[in-house]
PDB file of C-alpha atoms in Angstrom:
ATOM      1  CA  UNK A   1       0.000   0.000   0.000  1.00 55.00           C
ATOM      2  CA  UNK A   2       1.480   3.604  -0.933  1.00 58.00           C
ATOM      3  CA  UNK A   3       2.072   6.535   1.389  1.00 51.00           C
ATOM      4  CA  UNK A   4      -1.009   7.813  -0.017  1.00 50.00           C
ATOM      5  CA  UNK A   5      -3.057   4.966   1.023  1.00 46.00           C
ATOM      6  CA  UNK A   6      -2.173   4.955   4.609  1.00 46.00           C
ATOM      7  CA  UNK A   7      -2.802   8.169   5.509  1.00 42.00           C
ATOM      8  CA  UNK A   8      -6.430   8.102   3.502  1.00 43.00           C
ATOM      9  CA  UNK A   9      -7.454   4.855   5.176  1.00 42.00           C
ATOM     10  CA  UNK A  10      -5.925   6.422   8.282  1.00 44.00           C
ATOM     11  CA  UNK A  11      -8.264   9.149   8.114  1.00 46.00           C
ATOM     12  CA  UNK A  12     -11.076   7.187   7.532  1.00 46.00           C
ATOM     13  CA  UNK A  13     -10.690   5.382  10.887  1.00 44.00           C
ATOM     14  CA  UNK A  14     -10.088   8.748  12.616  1.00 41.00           C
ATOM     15  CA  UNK A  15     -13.394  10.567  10.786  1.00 45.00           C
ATOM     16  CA  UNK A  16     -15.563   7.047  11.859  1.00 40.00           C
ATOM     17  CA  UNK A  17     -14.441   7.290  15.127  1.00 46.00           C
ATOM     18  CA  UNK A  18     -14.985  10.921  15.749  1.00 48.00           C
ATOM     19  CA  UNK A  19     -18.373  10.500  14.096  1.00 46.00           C
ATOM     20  CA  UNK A  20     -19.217   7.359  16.750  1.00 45.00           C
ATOM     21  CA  UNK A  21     -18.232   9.048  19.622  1.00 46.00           C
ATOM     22  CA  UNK A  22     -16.375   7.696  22.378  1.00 47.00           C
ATOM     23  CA  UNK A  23     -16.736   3.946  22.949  1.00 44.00           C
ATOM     24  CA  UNK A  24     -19.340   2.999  26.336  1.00 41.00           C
ATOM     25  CA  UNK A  25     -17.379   2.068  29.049  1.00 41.00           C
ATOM     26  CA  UNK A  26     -18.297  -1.185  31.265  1.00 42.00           C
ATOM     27  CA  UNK A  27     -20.169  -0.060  34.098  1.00 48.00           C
ATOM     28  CA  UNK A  28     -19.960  -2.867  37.374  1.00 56.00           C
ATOM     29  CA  UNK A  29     -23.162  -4.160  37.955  1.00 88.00           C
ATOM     30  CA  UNK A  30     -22.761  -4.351  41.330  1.00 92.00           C
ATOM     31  CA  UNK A  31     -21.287  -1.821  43.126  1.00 94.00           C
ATOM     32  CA  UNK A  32     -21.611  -2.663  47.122  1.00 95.00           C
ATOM     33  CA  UNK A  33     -22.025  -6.064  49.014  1.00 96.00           C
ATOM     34  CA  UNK A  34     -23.383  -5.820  52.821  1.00 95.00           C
ATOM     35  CA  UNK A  35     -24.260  -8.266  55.438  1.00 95.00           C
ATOM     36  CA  UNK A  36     -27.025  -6.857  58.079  1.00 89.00           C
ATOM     37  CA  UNK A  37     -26.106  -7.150  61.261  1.00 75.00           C
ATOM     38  CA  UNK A  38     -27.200  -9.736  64.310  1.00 66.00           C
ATOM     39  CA  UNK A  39     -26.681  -9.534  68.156  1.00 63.00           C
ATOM     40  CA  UNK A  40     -23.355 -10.954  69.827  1.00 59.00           C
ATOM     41  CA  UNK A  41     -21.540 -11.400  73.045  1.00 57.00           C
ATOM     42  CA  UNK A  42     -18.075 -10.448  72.339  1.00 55.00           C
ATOM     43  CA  UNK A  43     -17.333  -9.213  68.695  1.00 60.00           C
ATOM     44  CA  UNK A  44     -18.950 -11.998  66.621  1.00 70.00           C
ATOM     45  CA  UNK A  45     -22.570 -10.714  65.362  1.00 81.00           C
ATOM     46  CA  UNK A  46     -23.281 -13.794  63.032  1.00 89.00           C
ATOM     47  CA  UNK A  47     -24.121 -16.940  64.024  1.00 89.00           C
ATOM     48  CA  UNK A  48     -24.767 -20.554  62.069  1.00 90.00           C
ATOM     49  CA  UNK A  49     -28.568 -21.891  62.312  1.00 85.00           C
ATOM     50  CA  UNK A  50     -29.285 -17.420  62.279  1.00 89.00           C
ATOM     51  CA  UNK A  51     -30.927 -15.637  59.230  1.00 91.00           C
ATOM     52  CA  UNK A  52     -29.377 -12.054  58.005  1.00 92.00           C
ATOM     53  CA  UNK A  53     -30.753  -9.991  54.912  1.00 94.00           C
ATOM     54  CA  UNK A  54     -27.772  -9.154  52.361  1.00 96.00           C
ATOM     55  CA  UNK A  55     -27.690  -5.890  50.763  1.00 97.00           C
ATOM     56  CA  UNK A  56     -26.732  -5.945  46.969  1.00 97.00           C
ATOM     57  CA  UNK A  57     -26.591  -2.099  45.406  1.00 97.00           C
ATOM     58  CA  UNK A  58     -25.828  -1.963  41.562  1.00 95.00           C
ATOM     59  CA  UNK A  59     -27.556  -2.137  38.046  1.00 94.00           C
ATOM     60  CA  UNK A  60     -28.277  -6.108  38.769  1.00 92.00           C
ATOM     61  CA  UNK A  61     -27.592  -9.506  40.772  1.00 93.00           C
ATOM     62  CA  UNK A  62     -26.345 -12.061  38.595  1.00 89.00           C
ATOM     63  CA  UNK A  63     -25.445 -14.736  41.439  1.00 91.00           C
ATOM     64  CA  UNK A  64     -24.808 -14.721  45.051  1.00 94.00           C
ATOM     65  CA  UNK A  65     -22.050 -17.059  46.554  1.00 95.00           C
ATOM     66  CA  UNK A  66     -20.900 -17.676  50.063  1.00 96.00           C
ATOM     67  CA  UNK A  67     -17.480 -19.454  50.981  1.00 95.00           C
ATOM     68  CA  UNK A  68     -16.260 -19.868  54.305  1.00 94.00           C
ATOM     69  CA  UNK A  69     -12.189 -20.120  55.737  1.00 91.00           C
ATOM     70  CA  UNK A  70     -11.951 -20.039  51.604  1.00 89.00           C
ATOM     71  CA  UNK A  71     -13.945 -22.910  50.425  1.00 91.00           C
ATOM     72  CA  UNK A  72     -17.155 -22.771  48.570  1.00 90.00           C
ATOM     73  CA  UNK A  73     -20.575 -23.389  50.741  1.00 88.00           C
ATOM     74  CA  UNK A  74     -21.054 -22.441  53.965  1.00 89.00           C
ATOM     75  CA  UNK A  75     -24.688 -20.597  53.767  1.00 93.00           C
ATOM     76  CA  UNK A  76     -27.935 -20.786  51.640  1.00 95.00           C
ATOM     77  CA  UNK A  77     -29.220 -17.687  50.238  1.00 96.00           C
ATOM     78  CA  UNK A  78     -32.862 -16.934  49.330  1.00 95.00           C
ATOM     79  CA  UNK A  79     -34.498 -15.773  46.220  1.00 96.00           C
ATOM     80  CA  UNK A  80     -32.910 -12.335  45.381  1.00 95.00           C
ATOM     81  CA  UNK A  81     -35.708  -9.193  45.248  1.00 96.00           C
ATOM     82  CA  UNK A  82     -35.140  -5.762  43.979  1.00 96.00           C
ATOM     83  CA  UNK A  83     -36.656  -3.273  46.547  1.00 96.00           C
ATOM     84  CA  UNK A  84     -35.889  -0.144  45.067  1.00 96.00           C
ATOM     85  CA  UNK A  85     -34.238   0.811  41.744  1.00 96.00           C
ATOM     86  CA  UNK A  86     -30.439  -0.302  42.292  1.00 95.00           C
ATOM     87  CA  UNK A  87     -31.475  -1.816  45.549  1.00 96.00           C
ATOM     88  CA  UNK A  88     -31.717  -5.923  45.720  1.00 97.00           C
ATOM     89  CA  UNK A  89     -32.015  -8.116  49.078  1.00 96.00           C
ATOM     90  CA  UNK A  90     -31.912 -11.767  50.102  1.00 96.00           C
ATOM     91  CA  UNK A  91     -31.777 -14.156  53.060  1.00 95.00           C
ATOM     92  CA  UNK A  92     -28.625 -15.810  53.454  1.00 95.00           C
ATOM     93  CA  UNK A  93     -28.248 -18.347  56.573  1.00 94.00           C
ATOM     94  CA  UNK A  94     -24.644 -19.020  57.197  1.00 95.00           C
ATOM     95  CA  UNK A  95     -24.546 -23.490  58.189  1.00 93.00           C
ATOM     96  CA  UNK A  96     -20.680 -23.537  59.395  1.00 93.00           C
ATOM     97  CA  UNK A  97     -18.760 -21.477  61.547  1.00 91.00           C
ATOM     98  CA  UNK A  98     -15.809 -19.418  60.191  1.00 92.00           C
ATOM     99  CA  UNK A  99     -14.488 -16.462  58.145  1.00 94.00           C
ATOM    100  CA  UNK A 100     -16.911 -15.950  55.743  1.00 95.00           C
ATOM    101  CA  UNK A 101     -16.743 -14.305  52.154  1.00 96.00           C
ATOM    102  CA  UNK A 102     -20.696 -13.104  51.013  1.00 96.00           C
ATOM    103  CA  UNK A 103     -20.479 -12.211  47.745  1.00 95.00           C
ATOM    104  CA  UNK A 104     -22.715 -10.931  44.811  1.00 95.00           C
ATOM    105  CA  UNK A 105     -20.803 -10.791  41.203  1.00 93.00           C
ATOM    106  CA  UNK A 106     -17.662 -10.797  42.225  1.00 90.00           C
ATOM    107  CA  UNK A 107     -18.038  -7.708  45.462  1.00 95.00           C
ATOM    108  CA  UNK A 108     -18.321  -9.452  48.859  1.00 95.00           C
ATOM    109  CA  UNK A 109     -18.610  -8.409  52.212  1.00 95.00           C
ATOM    110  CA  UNK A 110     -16.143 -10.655  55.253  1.00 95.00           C
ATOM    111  CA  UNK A 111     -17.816 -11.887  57.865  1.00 92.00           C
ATOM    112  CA  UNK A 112     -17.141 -13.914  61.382  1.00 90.00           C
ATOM    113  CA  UNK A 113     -19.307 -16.563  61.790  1.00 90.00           C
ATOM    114  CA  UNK A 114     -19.957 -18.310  65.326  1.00 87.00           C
ATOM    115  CA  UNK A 115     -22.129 -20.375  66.907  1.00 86.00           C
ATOM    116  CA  UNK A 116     -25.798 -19.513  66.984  1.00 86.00           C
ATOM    117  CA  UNK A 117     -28.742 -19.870  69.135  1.00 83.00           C
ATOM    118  CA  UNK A 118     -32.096 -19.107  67.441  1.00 82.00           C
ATOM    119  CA  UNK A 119     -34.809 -18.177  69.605  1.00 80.00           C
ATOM    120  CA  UNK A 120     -37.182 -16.830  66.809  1.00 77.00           C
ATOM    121  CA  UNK A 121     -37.551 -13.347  67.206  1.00 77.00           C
ATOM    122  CA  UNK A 122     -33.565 -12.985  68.111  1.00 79.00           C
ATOM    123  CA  UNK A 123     -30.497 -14.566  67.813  1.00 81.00           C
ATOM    124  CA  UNK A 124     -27.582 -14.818  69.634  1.00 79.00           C
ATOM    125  CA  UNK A 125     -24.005 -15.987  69.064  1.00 81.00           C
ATOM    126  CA  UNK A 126     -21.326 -16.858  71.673  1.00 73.00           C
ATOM    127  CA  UNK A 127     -17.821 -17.089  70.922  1.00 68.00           C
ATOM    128  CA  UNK A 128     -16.310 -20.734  70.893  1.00 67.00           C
ATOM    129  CA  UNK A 129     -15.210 -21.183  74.498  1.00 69.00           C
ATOM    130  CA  UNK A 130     -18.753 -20.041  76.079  1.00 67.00           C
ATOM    131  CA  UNK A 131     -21.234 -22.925  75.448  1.00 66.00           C
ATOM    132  CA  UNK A 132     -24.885 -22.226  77.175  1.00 64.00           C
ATOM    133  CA  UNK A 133     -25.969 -25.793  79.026  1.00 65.00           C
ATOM    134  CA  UNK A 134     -29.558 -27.506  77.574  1.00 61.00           C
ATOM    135  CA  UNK A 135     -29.729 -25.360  74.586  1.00 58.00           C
ATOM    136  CA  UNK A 136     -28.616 -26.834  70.980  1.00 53.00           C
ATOM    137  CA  UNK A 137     -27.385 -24.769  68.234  1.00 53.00           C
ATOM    138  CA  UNK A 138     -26.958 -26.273  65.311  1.00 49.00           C
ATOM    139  CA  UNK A 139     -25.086 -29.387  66.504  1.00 45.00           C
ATOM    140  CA  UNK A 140     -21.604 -27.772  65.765  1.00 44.00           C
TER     141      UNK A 140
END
């Protein structure tokens, strides 16, 4: 191809491109992962057999995942709702005690995980070394 050639055909990229604008950039879907909060002796506020609403904010939810000490599992989630526009919730019950990683497309929120007592209304979690006599958690 000539001299001539290269500059028209590289002027016919630059005129296309001016004329299409700049290219859309990616936008994350989700922007913010958070865990709600339970009620704890000590400094652990989740606790196994316990239910806690996650928090998604972003454009969508494709999945939510849970792993726990760094191994997949560790918690069910339930169906995720949008509750306002950019706003999406769901029920997540961690089933194993640990360090756990909640996480919606890739953003995640760390969490402790203890033992849990369910008494309906509330739940509480003791660290490892308290155990209350008669009462069963969740057989861990």
């Amino acid at each position: 191809m000539t001299t001539a050639g290269n500059l028209c055909l590289a002027g016919t990229a630059l005129a296309l491109a001016a004329a299409l604008g700049p290219m859309p950039t990616a936008s994350a879907a989700v922007t913010s992962v958070s865990v709600s909060g339970g009620f704890g002796l000590g400094f652990v506020q989740y606790g196994t057999s316990c239910t806690y609403t996650v928090t998604v904010l972003g454009d969508s939810v494709g999945s939510l995942t849970d792993s726990v000490d760094g191994q997949p599992g560790g918690g069910t989630f339930g169906p995720v709702e949008q509750v306002s526009p950019g706003k999406f919730t769901a029920d997540w019950a961690p089933t194993a005690p640990g360090r756990h990683l909640v996480a919606a497309d890739g953003v995640a929120d760390e969490v402790n995980v203890a033992r849990g007592y369910d008494f309906g209304i509330i739940c509480f979690t003791l660290p490892e070394y308290l155990e209350v006599p008669g009462l069963v958690s969740d057989g861990r």
